[in-house]
Short mmCIF file of C-alpha atoms in Angstrom, two decimals:
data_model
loop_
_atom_site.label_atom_id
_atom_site.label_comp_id
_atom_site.label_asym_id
_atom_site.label_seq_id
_atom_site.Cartn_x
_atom_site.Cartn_y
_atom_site.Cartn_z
CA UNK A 105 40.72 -3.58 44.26
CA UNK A 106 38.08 -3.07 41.82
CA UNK A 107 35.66 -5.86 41.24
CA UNK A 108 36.64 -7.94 37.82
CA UNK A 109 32.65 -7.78 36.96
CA UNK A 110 32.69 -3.98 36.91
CA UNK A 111 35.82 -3.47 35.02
CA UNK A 112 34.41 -5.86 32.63
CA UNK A 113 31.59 -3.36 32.65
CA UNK A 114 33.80 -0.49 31.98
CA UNK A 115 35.47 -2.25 29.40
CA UNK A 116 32.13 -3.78 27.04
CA UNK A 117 30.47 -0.01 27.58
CA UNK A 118 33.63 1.32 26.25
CA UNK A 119 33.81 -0.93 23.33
CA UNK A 120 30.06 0.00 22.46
CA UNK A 121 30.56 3.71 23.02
CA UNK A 122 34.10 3.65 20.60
CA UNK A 123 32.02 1.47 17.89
CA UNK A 124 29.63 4.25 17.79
CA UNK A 125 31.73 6.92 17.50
CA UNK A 126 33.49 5.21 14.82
CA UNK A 127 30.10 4.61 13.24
CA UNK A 128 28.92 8.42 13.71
CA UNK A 129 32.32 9.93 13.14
CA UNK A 130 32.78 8.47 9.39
CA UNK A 131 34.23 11.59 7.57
CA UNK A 132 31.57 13.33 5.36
CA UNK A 133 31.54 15.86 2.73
CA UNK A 134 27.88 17.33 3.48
CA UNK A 135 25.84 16.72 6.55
CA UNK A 136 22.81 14.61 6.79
CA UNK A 137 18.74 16.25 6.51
CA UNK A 138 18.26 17.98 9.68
CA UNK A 139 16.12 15.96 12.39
CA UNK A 140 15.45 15.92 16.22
CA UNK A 141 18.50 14.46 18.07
CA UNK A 142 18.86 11.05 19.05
CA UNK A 143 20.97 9.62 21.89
CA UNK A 144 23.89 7.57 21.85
CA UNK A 145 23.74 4.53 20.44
CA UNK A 146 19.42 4.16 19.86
CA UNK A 147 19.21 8.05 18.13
CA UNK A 148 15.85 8.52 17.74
CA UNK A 149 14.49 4.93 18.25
CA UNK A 150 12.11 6.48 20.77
CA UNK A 151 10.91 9.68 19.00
CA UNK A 152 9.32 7.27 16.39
CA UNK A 153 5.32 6.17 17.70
CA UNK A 154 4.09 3.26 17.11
CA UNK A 155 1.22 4.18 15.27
CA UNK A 156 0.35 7.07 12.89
CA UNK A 157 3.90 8.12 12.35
CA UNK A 158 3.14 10.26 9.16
CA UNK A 159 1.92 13.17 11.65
CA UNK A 160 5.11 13.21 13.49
CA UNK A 161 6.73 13.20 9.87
CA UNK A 162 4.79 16.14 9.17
CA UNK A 163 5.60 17.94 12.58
CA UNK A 164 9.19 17.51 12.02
CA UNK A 165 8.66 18.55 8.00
CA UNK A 166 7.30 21.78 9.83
CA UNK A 167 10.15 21.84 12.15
CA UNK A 168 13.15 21.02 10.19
CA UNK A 169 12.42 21.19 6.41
CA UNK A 170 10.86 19.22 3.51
CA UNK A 171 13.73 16.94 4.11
CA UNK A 172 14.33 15.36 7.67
CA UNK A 173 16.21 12.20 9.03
CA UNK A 174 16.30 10.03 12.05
CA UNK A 175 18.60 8.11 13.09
CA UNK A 176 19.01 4.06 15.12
CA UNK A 177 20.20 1.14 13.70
CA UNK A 178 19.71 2.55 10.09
CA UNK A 179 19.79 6.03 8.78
CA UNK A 180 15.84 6.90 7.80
CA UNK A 181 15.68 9.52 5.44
CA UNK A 182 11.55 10.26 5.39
CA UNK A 183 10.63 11.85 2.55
CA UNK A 184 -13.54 -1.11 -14.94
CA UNK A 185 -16.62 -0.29 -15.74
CA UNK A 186 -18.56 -4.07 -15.46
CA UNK A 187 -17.39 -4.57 -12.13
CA UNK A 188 -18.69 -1.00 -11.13
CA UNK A 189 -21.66 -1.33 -12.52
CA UNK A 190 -22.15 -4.75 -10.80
CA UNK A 191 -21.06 -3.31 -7.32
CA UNK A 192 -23.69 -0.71 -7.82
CA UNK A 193 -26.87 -2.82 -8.35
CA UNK A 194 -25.22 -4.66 -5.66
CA UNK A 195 -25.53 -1.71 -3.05
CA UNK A 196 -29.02 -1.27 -4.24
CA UNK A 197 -30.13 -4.17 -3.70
CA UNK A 198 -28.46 -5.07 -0.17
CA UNK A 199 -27.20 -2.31 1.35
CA UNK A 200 -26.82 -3.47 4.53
CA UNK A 201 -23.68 -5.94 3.20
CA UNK A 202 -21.85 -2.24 2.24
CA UNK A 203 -18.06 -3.39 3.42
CA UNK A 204 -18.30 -6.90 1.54
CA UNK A 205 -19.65 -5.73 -1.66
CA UNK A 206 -16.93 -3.22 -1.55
CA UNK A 207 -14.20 -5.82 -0.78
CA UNK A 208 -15.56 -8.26 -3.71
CA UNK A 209 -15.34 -5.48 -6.19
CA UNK A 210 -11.37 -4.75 -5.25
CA UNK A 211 -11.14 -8.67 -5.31
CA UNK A 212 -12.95 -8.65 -8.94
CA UNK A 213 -11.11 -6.26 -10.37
CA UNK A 214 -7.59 -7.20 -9.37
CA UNK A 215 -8.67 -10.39 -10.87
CA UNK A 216 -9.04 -9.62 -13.91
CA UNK A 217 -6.20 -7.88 -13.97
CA UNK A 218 -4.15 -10.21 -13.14
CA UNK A 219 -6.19 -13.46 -14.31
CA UNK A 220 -8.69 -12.32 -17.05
CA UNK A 221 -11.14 -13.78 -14.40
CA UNK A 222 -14.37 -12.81 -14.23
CA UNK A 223 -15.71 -12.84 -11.17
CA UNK A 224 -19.42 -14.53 -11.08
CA UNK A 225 -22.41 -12.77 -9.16
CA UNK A 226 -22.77 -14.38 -5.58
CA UNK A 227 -20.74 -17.20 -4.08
CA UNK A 228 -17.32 -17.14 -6.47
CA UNK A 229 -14.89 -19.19 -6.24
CA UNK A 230 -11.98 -18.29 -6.43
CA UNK A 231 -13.04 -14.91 -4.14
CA UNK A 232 -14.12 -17.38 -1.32
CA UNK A 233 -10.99 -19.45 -1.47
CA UNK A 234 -9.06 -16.07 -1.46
CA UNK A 235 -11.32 -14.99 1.77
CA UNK A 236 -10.81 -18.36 3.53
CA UNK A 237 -6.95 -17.95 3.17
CA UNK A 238 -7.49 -14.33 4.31
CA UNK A 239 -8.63 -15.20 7.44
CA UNK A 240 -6.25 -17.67 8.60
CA UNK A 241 -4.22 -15.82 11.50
CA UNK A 242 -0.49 -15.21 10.95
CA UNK A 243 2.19 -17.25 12.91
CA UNK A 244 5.70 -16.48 12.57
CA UNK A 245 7.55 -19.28 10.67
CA UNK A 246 9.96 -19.99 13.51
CA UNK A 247 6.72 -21.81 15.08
CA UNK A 248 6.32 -24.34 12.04
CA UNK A 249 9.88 -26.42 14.17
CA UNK A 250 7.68 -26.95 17.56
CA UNK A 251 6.71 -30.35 17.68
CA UNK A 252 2.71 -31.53 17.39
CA UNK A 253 2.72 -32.57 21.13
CA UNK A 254 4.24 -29.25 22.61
CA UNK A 255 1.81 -27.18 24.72
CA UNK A 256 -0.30 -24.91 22.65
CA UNK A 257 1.17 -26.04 19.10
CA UNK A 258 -2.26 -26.89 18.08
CA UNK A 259 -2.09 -24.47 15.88
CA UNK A 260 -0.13 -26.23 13.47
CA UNK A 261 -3.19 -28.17 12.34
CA UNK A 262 -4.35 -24.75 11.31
CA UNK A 263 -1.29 -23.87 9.59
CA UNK A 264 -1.66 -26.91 7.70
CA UNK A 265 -4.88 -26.01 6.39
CA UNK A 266 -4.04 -22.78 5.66
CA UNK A 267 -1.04 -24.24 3.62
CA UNK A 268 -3.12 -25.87 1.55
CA UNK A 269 -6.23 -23.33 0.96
CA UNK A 270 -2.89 -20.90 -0.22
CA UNK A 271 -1.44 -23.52 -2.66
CA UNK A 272 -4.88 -23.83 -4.09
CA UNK A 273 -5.65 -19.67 -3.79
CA UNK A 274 -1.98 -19.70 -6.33
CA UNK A 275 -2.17 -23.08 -8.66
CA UNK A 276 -6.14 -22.90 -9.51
CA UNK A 277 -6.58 -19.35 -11.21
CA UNK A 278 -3.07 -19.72 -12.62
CA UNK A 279 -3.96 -23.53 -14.32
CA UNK A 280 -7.48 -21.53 -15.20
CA UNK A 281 -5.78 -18.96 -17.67
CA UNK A 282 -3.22 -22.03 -18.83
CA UNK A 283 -6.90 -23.91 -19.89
CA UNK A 284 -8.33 -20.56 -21.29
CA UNK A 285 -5.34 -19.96 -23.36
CA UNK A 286 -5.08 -23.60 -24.83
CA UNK A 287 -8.64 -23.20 -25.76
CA UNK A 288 -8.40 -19.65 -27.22
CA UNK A 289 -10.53 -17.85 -25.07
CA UNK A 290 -8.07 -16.29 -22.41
CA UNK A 291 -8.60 -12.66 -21.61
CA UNK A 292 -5.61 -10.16 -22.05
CA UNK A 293 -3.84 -10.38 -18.44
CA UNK A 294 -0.76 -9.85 -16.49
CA UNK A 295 -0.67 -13.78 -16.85
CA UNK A 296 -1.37 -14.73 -19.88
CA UNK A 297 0.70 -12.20 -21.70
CA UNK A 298 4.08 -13.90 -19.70
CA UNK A 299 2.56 -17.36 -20.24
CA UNK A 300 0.94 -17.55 -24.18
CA UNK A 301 3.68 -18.65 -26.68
CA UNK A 302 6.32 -18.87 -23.66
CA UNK A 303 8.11 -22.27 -22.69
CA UNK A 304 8.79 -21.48 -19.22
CA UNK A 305 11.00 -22.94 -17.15
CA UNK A 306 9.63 -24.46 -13.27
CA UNK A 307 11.54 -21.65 -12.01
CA UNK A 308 9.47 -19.38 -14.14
CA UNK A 309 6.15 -20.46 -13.75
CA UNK A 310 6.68 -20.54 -9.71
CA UNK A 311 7.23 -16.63 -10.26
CA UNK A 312 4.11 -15.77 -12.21
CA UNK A 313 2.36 -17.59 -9.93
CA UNK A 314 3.32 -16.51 -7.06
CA UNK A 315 3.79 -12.81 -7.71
CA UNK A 316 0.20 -13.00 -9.63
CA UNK A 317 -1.67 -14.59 -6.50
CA UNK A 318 0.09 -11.72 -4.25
CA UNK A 319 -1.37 -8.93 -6.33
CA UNK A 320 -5.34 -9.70 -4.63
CA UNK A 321 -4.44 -11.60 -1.68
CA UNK A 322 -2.36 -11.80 1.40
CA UNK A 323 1.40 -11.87 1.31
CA UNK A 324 2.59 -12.73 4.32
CA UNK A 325 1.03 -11.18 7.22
CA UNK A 326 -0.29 -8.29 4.84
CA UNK A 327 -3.09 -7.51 2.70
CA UNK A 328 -2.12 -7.31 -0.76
CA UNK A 329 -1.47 -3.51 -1.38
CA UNK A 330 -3.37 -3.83 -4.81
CA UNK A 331 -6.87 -5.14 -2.71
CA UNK A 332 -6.25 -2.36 0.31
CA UNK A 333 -5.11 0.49 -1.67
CA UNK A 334 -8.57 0.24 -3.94
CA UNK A 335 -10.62 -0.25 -0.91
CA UNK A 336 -9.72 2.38 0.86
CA UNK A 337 -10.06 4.72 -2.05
CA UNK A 338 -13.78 3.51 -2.14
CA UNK A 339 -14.29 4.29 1.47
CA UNK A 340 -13.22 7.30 1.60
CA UNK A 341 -14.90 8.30 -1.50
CA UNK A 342 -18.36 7.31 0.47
CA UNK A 343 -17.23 9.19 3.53
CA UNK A 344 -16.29 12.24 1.48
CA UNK A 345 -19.84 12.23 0.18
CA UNK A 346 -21.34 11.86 4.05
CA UNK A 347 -19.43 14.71 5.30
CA UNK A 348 -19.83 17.32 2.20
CA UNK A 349 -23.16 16.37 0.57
CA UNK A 350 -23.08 20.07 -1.48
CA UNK A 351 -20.40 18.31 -3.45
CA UNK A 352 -22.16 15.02 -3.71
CA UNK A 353 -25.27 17.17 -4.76
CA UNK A 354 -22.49 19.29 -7.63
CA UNK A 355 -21.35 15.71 -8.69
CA UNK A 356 -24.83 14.38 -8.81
CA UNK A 357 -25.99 17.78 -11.31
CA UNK A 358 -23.11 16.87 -13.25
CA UNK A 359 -23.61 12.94 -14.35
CA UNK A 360 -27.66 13.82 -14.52
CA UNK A 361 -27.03 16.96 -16.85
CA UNK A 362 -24.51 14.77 -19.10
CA UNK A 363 -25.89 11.15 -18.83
CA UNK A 364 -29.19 11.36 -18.07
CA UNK A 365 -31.31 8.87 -15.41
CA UNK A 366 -31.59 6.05 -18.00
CA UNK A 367 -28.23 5.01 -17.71
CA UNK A 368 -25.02 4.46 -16.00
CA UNK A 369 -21.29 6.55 -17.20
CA UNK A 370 -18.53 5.08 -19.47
CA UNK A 371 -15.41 5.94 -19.86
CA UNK A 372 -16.48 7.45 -22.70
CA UNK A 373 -17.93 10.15 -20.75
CA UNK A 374 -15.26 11.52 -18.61
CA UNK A 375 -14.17 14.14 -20.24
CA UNK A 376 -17.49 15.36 -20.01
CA UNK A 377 -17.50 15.08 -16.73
CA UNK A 378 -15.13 17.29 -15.44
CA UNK A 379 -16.77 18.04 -11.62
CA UNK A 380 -16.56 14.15 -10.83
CA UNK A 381 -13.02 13.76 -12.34
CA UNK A 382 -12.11 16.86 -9.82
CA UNK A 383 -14.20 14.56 -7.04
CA UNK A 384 -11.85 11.31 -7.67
CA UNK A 385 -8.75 13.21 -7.55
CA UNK A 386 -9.73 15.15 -4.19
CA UNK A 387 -10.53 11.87 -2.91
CA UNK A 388 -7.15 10.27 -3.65
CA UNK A 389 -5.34 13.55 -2.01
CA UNK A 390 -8.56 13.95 0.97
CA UNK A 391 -7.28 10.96 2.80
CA UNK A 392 -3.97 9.19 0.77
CA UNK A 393 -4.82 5.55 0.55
CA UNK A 394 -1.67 4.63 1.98
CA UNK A 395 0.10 7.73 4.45
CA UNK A 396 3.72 6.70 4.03
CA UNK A 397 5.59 5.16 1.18
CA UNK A 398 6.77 1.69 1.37
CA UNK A 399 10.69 2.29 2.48
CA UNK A 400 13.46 1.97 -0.20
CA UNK A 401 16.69 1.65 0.68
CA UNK A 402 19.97 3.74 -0.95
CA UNK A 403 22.64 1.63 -2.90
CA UNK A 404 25.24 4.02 -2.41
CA UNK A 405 26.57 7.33 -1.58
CA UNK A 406 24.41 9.92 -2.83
CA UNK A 407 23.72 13.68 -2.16
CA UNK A 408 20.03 15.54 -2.65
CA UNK A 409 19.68 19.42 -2.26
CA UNK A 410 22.77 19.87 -0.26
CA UNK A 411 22.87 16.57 2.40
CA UNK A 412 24.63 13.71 2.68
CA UNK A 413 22.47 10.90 2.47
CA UNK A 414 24.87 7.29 3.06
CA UNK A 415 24.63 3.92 1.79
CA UNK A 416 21.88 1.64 3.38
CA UNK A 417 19.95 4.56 4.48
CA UNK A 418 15.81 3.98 4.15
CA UNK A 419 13.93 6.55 1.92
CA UNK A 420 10.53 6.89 3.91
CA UNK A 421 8.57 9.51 1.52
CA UNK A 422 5.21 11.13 3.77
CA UNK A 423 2.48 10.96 1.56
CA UNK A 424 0.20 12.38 3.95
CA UNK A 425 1.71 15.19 4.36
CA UNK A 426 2.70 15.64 0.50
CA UNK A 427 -1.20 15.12 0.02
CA UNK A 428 -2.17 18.21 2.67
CA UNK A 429 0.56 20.41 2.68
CA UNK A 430 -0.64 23.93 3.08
CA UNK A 431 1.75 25.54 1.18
CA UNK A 432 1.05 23.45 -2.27
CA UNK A 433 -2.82 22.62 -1.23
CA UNK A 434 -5.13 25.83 0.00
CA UNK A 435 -7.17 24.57 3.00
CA UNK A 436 -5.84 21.01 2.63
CA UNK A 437 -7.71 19.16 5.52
CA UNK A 438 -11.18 20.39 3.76
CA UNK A 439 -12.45 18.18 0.63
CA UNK A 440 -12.73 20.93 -2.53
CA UNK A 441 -13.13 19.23 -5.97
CA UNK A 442 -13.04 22.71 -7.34
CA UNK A 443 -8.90 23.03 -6.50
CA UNK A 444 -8.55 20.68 -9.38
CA UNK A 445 -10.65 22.86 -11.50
CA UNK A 446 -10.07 26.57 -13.54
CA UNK A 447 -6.68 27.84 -15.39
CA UNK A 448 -4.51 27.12 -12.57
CA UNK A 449 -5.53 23.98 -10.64
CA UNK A 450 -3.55 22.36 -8.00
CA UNK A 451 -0.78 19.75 -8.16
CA UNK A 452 -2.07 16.33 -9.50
CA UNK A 453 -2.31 13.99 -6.10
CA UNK A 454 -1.58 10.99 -8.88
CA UNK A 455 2.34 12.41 -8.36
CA UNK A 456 2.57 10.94 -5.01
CA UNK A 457 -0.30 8.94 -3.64
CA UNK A 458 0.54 5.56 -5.52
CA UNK A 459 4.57 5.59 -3.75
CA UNK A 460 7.44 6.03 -5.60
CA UNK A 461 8.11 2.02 -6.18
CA UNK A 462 9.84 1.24 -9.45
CA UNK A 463 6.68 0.70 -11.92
#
């Protein structure tokens, strides 16, 4: 007689296997994208690496089309000028702190941005608080329910100081443009145009806060995108200039033929300056600032060049490859300012290396 523990086996693998094909079978019009194929019931949970996915995005893109899908639990359908001149004397004068000059400038200018904040030369403020909170390591929130006395909890003395350096990080440059404002001074920001000549509910104010705090500092377990994305765009801009130094000499012709050594470019100058406005495009394309969009899931039902692509399915657009795709960029991997340049330049990198996020 067969044992009750293997027919109950038999039984939960066949319930699995018929919810799957019930899943997999829903009656379509069109197909999905073309991808490699999965197995039952994970698809193509294992095809995906762990790390730099965008180059097995682009290896399928080469493989099955511009458009390609995996499959698992979801469908995945993977498609100023004072704050520069500031971080300049800054790299004159000490070099040797390159990485945290460049992070204070990001920091400065989302700042104003978002705060009309100035930041002030040396120790600021509100840059150190934001760095203090930074640096606090990330414990899931499940953790904050173990009791003080349970083995290894000490953390939670941490968590509580890091609880209060982030309330501070939010309330103080938020009640800073509130004071600015009632005395008539407050820069044009993201938050004083919601706050000035609003009466805003709790609700309200929690929201500007919050979602003003998140644009320069850590959300989560994550680097605010606004902070990263301009850093990295200033790294690779100095590494561009180490590996090719016959463009940094071209750019350097440029700004000395139009502006001269007695003083630094404007705004006002770039459209004379049409070498180095080549130079900061070919840097946003050389090496995308972020190589995968962040994903956006479908609504509903929709169809795109032919496929099928369902409700609840994840939009993952490769930037990287959108950025060096030979057949839209000549010699992509190599940095050339000059593709930008003449009666028939290449495709703006601005079209995809920001995402496609709702702006």
């Amino acid at each position: 007689m067969l044992d009750l523990k293997y027919l109950d086996a038999v039984i939960g693998s066949f319930a699995v296997f018929s919810v799957y094909r019930l899943m997999t079978l829903e009656k379509r019009a069109l197909p999905l994208p073309p991808g490699p194929r999965g197995w039952p019931i994970i698809g193509n949970l294992l095809d995906v690496p762990p790390k730099e996915e965008w180059f097995t995005f682009a290896k399928w893109g080469d493989t099955y089309g511009k458009i390609a899908s995996v499959t698992g639990v979801l469908s995945i359908i993977v498609l100023n000028e004072l704050e520069t001149h500031r971080f300049l004397k800054q790299l004159l004068s000490r070099p040797a702190e390159f990485s945290d000059h460049i992070r204070k400038t990001a920091g400065a200018i989302i700042l104003r941005i978002s705060h009309g904040y100035e930041v002030g030369e040396g120790q600021d403020p509100f840059v150190t608080l934001a760095d203090k909170h930074n640096t606090f390591p990330y414990r899931p929130q499940s953790t904050q329910y173990l009791p003080d006395w349970f083995p290894g909890a000490s953390f939670k003395k941490t968590a509580k100081e890091w609880s209060s350096t982030l309330k501070e990080m939010v309330d103080l440059p938020y009640d800073y443009v509130k004071k600015q404002i009632v005395s008539g001074t407050a820069e044009p920001s993201y938050v004083s145009k919601l706050v000035e000549g609003q009466s805003l509910t709790a609700e309200q104010e929690f929201e500007i806060k919050w979602s003003s705090a998140s644009l320069y500092s850590v959300s989560d377990f994550c680097l605010s995108h606004s902070v990263v994305q301009t850093v990295s765009a200033i790294y690779s801009f100095f590494k561009a200039m180490s590996l090719y130094p016959e463009v940094q000499a071209k750019a350097q012709a440029e700004l000395d033929a139009v502006i001269g050594n007695d003083c630094l470019p404007s705004f006002e100058n770039r459209d004379h300056l049409p070498y180095m406005q080549a130079v900061t495009l070919e840097t946003l394309r050389w090496f995308s600032v972020v190589p995968t969009s962040v994903p956006h899931r479908v609504t509903e039902d929709n169809v795109f060049k032919g496929y099928f692509i369902p409700k609840g399915a994840l939009v993952l657009s490769n930037l990287w490859q959108m950025n060096h795709d030979p057949e839209v960029y000549h010699d992509p991997m190599s940095f050339k300012p000059e593709r930008f340049l003449g009666p028939k330049p290449e495709l703006d990198p601005r079209e995809a290396c920001f995402g496609f996020a709702r702006r």
